[in-house]
Coordinates of C-alpha atoms in Angstrom, one line a residue:
X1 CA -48.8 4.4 -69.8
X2 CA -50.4 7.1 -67.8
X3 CA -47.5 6.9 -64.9
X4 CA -44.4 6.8 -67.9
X5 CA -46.1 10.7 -69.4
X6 CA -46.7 12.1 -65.8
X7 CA -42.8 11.3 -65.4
X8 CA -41.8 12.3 -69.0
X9 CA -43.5 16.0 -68.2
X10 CA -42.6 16.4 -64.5
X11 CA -38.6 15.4 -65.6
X12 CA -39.5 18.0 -68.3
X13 CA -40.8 20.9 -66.3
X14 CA -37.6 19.9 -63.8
X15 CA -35.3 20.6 -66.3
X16 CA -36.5 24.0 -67.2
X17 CA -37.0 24.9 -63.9
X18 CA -33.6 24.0 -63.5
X19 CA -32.3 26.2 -66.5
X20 CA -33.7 29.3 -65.3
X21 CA -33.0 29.1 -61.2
X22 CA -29.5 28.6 -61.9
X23 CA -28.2 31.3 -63.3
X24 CA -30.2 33.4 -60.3
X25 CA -28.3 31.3 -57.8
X26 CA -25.1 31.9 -59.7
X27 CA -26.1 35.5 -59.7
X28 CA -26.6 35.7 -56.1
X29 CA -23.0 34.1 -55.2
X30 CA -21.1 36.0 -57.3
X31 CA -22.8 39.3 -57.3
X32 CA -25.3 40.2 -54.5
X33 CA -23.1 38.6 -51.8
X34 CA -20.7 40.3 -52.9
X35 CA -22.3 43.8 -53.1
X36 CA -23.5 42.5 -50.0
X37 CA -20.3 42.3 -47.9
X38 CA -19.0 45.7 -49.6
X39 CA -22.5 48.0 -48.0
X40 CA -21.6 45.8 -45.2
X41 CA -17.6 46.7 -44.7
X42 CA -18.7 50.3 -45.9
X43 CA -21.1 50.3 -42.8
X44 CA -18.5 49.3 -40.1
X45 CA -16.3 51.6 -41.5
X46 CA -17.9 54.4 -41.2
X47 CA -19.5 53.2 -38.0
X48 CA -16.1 52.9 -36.3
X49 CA -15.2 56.3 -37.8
X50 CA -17.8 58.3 -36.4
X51 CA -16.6 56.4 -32.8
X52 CA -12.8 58.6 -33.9
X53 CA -11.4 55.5 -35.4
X54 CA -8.6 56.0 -38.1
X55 CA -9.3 53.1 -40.9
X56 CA -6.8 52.8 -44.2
X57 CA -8.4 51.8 -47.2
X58 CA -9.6 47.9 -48.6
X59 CA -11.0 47.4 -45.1
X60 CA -13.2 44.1 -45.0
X61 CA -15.4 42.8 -42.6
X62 CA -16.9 39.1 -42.7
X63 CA -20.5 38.4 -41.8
X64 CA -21.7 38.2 -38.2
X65 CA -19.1 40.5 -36.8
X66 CA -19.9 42.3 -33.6
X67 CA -18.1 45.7 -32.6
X68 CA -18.6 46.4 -28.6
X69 CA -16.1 49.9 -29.1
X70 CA -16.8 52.3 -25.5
X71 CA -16.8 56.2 -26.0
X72 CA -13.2 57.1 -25.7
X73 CA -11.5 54.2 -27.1
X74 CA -9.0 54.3 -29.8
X75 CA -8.6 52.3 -33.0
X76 CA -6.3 52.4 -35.6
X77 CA -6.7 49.5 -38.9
X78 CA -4.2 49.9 -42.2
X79 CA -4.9 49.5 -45.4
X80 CA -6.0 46.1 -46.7
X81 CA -7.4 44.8 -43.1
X82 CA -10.0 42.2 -43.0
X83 CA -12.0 40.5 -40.3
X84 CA -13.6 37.2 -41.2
X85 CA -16.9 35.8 -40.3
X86 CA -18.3 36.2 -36.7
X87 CA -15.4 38.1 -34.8
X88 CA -15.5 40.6 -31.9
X89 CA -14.0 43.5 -31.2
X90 CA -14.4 44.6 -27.4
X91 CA -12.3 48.3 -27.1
X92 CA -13.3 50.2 -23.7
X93 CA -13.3 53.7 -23.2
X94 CA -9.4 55.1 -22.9
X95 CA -8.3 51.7 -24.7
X96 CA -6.1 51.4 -27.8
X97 CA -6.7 48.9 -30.8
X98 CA -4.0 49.0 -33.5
X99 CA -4.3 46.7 -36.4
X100 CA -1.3 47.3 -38.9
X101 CA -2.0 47.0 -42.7
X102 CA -2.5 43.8 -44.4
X103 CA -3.3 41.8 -41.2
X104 CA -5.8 39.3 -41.3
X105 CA -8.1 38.4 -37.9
X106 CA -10.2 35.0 -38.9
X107 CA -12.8 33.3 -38.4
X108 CA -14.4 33.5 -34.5
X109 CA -11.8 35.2 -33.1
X110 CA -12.1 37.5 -30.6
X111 CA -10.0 40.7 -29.6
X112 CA -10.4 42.1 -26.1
X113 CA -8.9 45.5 -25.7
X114 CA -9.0 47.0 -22.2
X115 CA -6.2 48.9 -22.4
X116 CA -3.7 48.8 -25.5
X117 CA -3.3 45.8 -27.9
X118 CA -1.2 46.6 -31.1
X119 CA -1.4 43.5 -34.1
X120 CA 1.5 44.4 -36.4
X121 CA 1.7 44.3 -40.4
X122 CA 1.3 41.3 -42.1
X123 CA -0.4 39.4 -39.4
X124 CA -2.5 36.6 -39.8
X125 CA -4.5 35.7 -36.8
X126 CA -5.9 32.1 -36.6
X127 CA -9.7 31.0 -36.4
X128 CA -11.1 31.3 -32.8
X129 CA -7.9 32.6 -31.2
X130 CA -8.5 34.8 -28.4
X131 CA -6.2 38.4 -27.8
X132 CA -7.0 39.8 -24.4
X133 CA -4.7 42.0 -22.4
X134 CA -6.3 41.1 -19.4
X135 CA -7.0 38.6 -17.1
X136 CA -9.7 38.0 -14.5
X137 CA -9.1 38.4 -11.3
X138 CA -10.5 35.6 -8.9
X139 CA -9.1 35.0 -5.5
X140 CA -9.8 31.3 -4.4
X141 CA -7.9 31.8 -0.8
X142 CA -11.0 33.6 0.6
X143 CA -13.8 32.0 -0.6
X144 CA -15.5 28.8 0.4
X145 CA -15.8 26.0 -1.8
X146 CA -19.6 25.1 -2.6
X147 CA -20.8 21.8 -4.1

């Protein structure tokens, strides 16, 4: 008898526990992520802007992005450009980075910029693709193997 009310109230008190945290974690995906990623695009933006970059307007940026952009380098996004969740942007100093408008660079990817990399309109880039315009230079022919 004692076990069946201990159940009746703790499915009780579950139940309006339940009502009331979910509309807060409705409220959280909808809205405050939301406002969330805006302050955080609005950030970059004008973080790239005080490094000279030129940046067209609806510019998004995804969570965990990381911006490595040298003194000197040049960047140029159009309007409607988004980067998704956890890419990099690598532009050295005297490098060019042009993204035309409505191009999309997803998920992981990661675009190396040494010395001039243009991504054209309407592009969509694929998760974890990687755009370098350079390569590494090794030379095997003088070196020892070791083991």
């Amino acid at each position: 008898m004692m076990i069946s009310i201990f159940k009746k109230t703790l499915l009780v008190f579950v139940e309006i526990l339940a009502f009331f945290i979910f509309p807060l974690y409705r409220l959280r995906v909808e809205y405050i992520e939301k406002v969330v990623g805006l302050i955080r695009s609005l950030v970059i933006k004008k973080y790239l802007q005080s490094k000279g970059a030129i940046i067209g307007d609806n510019f998004h940026v995804g969570k965990g992005v990381t911006l490595r952009v040298q003194n000197g380098a040049k960047i140029n996004i159009g309007n409607s450009v988004s980067l998704g969740d956890f890419v990099m942007l690598n532009v050295r100093e005297g490098a060019l980075l042009s993204i035309g408008k409505s191009s999309h660079i997803n998920f992981g990817s990661r675009v190396s910029c040494f010395t001039e990399i243009l991504i054209g309109e309407d592009c969509l880039i694929a998760s974890y693709a990687n755009i370098l315009d350079h390569g590494h230079k090794y030379d095997l022919m003088n070196s020892p193997s070791k083991t």
